[in-house]
PDB file of C-alpha atoms in Angstrom:
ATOM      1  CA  UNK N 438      98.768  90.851 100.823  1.00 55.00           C
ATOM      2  CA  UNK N 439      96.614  92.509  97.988  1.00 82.00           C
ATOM      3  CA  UNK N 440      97.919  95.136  96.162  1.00 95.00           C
ATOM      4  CA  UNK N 441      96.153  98.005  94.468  1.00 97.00           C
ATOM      5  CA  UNK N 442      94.381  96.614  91.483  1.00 97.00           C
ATOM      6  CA  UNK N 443      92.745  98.157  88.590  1.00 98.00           C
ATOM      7  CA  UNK N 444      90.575  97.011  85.861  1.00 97.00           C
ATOM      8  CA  UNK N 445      89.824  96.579  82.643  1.00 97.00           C
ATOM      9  CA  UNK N 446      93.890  96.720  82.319  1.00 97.00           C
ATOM     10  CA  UNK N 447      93.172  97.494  78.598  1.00 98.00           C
ATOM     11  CA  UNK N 448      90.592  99.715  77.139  1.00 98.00           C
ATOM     12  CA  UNK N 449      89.531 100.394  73.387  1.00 98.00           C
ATOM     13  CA  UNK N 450      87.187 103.273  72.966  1.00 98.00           C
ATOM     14  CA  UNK N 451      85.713 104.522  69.279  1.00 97.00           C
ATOM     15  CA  UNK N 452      85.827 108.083  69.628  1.00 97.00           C
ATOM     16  CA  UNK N 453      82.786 109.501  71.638  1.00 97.00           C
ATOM     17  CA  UNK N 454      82.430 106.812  73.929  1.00 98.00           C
ATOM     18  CA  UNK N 455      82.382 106.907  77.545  1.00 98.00           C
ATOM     19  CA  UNK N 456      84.734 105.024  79.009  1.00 98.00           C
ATOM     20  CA  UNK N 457      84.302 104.412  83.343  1.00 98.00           C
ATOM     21  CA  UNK N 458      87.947 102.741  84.769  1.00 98.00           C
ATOM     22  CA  UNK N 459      87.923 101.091  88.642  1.00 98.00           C
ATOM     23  CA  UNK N 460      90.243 101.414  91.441  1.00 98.00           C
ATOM     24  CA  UNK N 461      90.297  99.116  94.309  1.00 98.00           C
ATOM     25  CA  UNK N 462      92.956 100.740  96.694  1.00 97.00           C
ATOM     26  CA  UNK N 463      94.994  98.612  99.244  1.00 96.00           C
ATOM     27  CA  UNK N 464      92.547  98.291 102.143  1.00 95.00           C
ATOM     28  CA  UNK N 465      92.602 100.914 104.688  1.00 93.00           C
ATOM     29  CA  UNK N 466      94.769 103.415 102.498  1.00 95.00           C
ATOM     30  CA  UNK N 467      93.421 106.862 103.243  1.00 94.00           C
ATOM     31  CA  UNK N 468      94.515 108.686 100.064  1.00 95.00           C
ATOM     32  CA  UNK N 469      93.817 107.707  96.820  1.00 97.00           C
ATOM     33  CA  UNK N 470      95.505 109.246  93.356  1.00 97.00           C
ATOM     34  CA  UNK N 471      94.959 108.851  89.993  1.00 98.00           C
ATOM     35  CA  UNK N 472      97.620 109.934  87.426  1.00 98.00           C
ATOM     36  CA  UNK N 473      97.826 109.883  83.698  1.00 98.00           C
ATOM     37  CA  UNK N 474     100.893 108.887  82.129  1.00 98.00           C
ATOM     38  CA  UNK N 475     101.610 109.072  78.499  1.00 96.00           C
ATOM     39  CA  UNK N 476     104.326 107.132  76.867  1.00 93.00           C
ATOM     40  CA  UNK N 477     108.069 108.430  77.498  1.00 91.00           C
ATOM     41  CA  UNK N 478     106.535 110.591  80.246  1.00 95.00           C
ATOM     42  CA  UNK N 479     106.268 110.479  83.689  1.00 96.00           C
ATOM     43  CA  UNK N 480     102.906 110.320  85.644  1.00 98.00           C
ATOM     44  CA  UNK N 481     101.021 113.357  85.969  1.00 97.00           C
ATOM     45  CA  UNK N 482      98.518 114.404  88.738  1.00 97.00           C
ATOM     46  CA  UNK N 483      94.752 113.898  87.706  1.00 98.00           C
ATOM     47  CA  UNK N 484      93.025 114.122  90.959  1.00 98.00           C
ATOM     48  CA  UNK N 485      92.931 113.094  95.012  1.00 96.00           C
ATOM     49  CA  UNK N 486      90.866 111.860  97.519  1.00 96.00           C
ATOM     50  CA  UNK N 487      91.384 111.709 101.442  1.00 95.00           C
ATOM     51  CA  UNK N 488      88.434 108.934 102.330  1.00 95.00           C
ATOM     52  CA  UNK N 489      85.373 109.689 100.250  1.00 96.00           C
ATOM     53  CA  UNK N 490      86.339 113.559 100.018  1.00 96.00           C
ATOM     54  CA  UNK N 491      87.882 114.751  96.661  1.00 97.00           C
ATOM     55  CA  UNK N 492      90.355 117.282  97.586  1.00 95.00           C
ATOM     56  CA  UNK N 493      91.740 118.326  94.576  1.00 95.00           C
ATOM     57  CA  UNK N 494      91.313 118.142  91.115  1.00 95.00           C
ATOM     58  CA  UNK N 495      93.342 121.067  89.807  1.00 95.00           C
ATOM     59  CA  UNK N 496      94.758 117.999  87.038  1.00 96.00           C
ATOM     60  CA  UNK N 497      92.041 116.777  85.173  1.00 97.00           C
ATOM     61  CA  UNK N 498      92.440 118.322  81.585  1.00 95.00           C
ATOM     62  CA  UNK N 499      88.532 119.133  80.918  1.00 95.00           C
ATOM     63  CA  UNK N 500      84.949 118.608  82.179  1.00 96.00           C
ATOM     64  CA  UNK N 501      85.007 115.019  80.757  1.00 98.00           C
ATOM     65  CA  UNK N 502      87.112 113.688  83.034  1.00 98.00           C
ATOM     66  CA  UNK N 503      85.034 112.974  86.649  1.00 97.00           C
ATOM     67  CA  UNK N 504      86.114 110.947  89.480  1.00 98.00           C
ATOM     68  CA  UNK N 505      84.695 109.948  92.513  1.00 97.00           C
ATOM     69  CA  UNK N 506      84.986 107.566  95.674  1.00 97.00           C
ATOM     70  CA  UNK N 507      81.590 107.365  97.133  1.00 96.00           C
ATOM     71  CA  UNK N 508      82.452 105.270 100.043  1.00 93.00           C
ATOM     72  CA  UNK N 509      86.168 105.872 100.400  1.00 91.00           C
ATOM     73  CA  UNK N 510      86.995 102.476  99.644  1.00 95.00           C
ATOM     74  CA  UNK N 511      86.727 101.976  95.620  1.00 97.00           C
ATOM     75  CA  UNK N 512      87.074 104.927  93.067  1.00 98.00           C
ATOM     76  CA  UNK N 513      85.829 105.372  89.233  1.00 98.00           C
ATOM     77  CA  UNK N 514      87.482 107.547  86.657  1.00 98.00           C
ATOM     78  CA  UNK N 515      84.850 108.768  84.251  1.00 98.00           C
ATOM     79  CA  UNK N 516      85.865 110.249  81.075  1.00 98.00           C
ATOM     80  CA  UNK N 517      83.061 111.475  78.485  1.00 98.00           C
ATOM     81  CA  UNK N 518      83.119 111.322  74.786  1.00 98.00           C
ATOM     82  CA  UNK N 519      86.436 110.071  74.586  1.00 98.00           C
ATOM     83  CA  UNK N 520      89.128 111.824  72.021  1.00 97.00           C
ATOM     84  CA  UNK N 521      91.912 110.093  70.805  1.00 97.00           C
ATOM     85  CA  UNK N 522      94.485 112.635  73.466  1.00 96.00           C
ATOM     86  CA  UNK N 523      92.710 110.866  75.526  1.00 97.00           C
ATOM     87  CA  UNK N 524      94.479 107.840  74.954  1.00 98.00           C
ATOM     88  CA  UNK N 525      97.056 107.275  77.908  1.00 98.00           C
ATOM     89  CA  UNK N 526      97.503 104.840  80.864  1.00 98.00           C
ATOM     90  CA  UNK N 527      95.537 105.540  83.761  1.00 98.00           C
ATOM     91  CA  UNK N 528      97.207 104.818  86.632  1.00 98.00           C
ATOM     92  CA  UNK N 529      96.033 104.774  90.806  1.00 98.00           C
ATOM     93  CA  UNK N 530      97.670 104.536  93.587  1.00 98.00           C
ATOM     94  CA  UNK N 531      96.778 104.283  97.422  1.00 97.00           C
ATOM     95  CA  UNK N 532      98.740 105.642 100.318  1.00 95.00           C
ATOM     96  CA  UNK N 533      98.233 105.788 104.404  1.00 92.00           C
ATOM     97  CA  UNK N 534      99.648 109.224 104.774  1.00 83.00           C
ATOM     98  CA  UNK N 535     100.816 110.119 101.325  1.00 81.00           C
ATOM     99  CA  UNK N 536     104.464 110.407 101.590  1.00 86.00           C
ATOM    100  CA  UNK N 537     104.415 106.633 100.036  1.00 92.00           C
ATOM    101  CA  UNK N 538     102.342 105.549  97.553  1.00 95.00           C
ATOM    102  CA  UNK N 539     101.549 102.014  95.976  1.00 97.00           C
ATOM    103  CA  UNK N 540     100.675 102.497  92.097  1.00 98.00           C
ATOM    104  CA  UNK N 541      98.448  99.548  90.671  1.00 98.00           C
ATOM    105  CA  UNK N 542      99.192  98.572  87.496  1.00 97.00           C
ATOM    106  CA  UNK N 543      96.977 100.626  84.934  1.00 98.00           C
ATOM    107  CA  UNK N 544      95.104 100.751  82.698  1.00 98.00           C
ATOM    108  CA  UNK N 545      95.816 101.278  79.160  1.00 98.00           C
ATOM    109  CA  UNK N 546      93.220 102.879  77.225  1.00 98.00           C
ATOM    110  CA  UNK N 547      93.179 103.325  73.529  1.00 98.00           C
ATOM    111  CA  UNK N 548      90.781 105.720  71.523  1.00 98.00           C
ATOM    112  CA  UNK N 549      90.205 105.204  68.025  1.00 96.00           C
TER     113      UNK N 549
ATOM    114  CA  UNK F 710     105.128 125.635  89.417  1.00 88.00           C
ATOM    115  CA  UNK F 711     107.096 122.683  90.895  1.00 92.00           C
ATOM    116  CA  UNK F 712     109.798 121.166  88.179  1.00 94.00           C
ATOM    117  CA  UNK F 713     111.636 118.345  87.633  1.00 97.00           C
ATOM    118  CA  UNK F 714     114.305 117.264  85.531  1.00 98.00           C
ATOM    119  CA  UNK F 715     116.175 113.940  85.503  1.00 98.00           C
ATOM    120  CA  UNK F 716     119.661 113.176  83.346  1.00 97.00           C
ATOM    121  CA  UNK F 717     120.170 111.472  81.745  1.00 97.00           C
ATOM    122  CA  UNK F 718     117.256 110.568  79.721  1.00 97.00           C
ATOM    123  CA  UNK F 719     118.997 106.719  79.126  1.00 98.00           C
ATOM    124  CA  UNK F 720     121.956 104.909  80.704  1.00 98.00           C
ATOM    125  CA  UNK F 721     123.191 101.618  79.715  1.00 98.00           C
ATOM    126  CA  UNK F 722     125.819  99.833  82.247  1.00 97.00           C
ATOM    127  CA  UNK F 723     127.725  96.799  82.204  1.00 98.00           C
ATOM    128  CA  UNK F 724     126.979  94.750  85.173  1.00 97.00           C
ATOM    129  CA  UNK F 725     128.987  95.672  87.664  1.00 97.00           C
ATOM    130  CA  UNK F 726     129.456  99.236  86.980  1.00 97.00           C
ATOM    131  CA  UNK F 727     128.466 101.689  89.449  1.00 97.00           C
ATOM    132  CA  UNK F 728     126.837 104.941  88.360  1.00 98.00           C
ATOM    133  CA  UNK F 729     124.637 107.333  89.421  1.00 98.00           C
ATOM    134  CA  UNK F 730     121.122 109.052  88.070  1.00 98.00           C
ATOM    135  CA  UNK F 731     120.420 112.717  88.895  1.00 98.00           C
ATOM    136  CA  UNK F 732     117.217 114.511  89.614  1.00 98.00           C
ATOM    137  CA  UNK F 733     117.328 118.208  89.452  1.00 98.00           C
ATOM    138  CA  UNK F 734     114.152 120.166  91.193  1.00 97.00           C
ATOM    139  CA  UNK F 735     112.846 123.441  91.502  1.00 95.00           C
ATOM    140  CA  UNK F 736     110.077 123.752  94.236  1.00 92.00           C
ATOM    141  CA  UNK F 737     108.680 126.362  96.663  1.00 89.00           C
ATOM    142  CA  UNK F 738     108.985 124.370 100.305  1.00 90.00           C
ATOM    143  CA  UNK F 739     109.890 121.288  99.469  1.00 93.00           C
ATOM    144  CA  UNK F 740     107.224 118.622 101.564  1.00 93.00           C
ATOM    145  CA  UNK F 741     109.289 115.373 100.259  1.00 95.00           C
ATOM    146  CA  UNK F 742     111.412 114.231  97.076  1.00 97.00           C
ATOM    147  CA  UNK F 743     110.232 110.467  96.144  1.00 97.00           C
ATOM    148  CA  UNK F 744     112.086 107.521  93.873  1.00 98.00           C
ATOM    149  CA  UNK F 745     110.276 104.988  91.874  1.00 98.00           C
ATOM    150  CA  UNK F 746     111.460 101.990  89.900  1.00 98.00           C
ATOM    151  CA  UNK F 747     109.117 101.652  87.183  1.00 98.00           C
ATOM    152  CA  UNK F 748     109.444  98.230  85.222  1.00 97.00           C
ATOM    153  CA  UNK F 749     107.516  98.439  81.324  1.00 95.00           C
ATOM    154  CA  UNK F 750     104.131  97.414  81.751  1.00 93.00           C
ATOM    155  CA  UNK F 751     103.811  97.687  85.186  1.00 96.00           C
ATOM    156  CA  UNK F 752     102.429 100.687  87.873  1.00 97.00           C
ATOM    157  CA  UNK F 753     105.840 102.590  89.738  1.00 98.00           C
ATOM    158  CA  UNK F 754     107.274 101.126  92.716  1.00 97.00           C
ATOM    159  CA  UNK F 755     108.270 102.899  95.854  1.00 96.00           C
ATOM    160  CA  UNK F 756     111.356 103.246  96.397  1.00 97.00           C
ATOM    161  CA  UNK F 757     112.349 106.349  98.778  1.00 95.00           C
ATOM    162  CA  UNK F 758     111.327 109.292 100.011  1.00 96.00           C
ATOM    163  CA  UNK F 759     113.650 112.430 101.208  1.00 97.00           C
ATOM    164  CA  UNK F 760     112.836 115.092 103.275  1.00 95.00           C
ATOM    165  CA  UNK F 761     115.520 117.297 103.795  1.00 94.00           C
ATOM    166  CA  UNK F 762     118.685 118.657 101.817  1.00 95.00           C
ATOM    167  CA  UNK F 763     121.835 116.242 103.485  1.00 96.00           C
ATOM    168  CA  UNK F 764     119.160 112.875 103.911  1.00 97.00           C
ATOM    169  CA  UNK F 765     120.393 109.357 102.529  1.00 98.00           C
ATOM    170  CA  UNK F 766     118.727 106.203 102.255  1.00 97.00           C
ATOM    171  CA  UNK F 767     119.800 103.258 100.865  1.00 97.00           C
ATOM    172  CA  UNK F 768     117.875  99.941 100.041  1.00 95.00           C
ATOM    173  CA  UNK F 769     120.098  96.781  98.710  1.00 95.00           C
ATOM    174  CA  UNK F 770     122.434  98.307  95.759  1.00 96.00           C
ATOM    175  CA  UNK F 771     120.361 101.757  95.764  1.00 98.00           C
ATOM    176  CA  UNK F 772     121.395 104.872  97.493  1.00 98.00           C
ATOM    177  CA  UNK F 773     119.552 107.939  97.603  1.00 98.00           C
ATOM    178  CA  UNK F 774     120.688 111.338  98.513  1.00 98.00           C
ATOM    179  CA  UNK F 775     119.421 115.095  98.854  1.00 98.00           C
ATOM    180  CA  UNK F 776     120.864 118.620  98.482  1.00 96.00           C
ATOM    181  CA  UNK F 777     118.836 121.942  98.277  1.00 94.00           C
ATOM    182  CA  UNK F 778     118.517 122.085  94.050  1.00 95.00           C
ATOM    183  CA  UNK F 779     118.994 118.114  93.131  1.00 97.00           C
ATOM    184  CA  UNK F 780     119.015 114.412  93.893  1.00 98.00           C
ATOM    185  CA  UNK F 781     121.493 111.740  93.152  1.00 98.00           C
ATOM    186  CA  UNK F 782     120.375 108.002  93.180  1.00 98.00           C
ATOM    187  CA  UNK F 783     123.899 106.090  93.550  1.00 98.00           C
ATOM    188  CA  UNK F 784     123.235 102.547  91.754  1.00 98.00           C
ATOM    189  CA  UNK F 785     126.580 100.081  93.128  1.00 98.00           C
ATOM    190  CA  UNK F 786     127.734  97.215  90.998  1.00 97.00           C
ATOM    191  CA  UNK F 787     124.110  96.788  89.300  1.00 97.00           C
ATOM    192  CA  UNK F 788     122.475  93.749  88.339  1.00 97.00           C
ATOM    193  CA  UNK F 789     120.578  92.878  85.039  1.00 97.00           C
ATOM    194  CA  UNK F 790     117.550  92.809  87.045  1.00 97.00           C
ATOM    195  CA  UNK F 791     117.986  96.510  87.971  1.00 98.00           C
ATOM    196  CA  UNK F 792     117.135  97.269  84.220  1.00 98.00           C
ATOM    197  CA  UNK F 793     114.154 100.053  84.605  1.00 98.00           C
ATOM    198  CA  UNK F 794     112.943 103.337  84.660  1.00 98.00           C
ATOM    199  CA  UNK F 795     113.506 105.110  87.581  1.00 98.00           C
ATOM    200  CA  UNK F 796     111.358 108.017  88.380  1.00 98.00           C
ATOM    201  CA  UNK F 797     111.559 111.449  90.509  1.00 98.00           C
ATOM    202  CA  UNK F 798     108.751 113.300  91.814  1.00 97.00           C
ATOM    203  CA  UNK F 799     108.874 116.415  94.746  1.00 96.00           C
ATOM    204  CA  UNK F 800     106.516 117.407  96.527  1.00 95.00           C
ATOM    205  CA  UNK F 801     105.560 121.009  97.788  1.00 93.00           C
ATOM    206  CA  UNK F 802     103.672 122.689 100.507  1.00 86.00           C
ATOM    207  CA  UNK F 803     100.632 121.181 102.418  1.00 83.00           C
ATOM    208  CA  UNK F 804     100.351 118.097 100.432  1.00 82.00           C
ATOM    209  CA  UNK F 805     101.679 114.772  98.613  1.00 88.00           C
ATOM    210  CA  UNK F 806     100.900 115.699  95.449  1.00 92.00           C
ATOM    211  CA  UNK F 807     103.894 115.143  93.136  1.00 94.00           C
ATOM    212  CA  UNK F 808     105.447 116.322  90.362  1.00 96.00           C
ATOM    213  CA  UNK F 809     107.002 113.810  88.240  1.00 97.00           C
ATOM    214  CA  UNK F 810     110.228 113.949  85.992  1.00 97.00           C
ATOM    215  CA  UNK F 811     110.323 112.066  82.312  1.00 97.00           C
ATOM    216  CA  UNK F 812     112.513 109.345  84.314  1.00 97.00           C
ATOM    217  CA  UNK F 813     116.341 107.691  83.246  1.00 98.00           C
ATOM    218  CA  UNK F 814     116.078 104.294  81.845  1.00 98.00           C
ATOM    219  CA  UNK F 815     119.000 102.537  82.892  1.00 98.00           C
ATOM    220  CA  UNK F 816     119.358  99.253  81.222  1.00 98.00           C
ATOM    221  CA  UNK F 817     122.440  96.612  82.675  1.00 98.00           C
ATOM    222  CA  UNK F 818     124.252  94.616  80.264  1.00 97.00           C
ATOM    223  CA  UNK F 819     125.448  90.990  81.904  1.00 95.00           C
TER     224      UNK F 819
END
């Protein structure tokens, strides 16, 4: 069956650009994460959705950074005029319940 | 603040030698401890989830286990193909929200 898939899966960015990065989570999956994970470090908690509903956000570093999940189904991570901390891999995942979660594979952006 | 801390930072291991990786937490009500195997390039992979301090699980050559301040995941006679990072995340109070550690690298010499 399909995993969770993101795309692009690589990302260059001049500084100042805005950069939009897509989600598809395994069908059905209730929950939805996205995570930023820079290199050496483990993932850390950017925001959540339950269905369409963004439930926290308490993680994204500054008003650039917007997500959403209109339908429930697919989700967008916006970030605005890009900086080069921005540069990271973005990271999703999908769960039923929570407890286990299925990470798609990234997506590596670079800023310039 | 939920925190995590996992020793050591990188293991190497001649196939067939048994170790183990250690997660050390501090957390107000824990809701769940998780394991990932995270292979370079790729998203983590599930591997576990612990609820309560005295829980094991195991999964092929991979044994995890819980007390009240820390985690132990028990790798027997490992394979080349175990070679990864392997993550550890808790999670407090109402939600699933984790708190990853910086993860062990454990690489297996044939």
């Amino acid at each position: 069956g399909a995993g969770v898939s993101q795309s692009p899966r690589y990302k260059v960015a001049k500084r100042g650009q805005d950069v939009a990065l897509r989600c598809d989570p395994i069908s059905g999956h209730v929950s939805l994460f996205w995570y930023q994970q820079a290199l050496g470090q483990g993932p850390e908690f950017l925001t959540y959705f339950q269905n369409e509903a963004q439930l926290d956000k308490s993680g994204l570093p500054s008003d650039r950074f917007f997500a959403e999940r209109p339908e429930g189904s697919v989700s967008t991570l916006k970030i605005q005029r890009t900086q080069q901390e921005d540069s990271a891999v973005y990271l999703c995942a999908s769960s039923l319940r929570g407890d286990e979660q299925f990470f798609g594979p990234g997506t590596r952006l670079t800023v310039l | 603040e939920d925190q995590v801390t996992q020793s050591p930072e990188a293991l190497r291991l001649q196939e067939g030698e048994s170790s183990s990786l250690n997660c050390s937490y501090t957390v107000s009500g824990l809701r769940g401890l998780f394991w990932y195997r995270q292979d370079p390039g790729k998203g983590p992979e599930f591997l576990f989830t612990l609820y309560s301090a005295g829980e094991e699980k195991e999964k092929e050559r991979l044994k995890a286990t819980l007390t009240k301040k820390e985690s132990f995941l028990h790798i027997t006679a490992p394979k080349p193909e175990d070679s990864a990072t392997y993550l550890c995340a808790v999670a407090s109070g109402g939600s699933y929200i984790p708190t990853f550690g910086r993860g062990t690298s454990l690489i297996v010499h044939p």
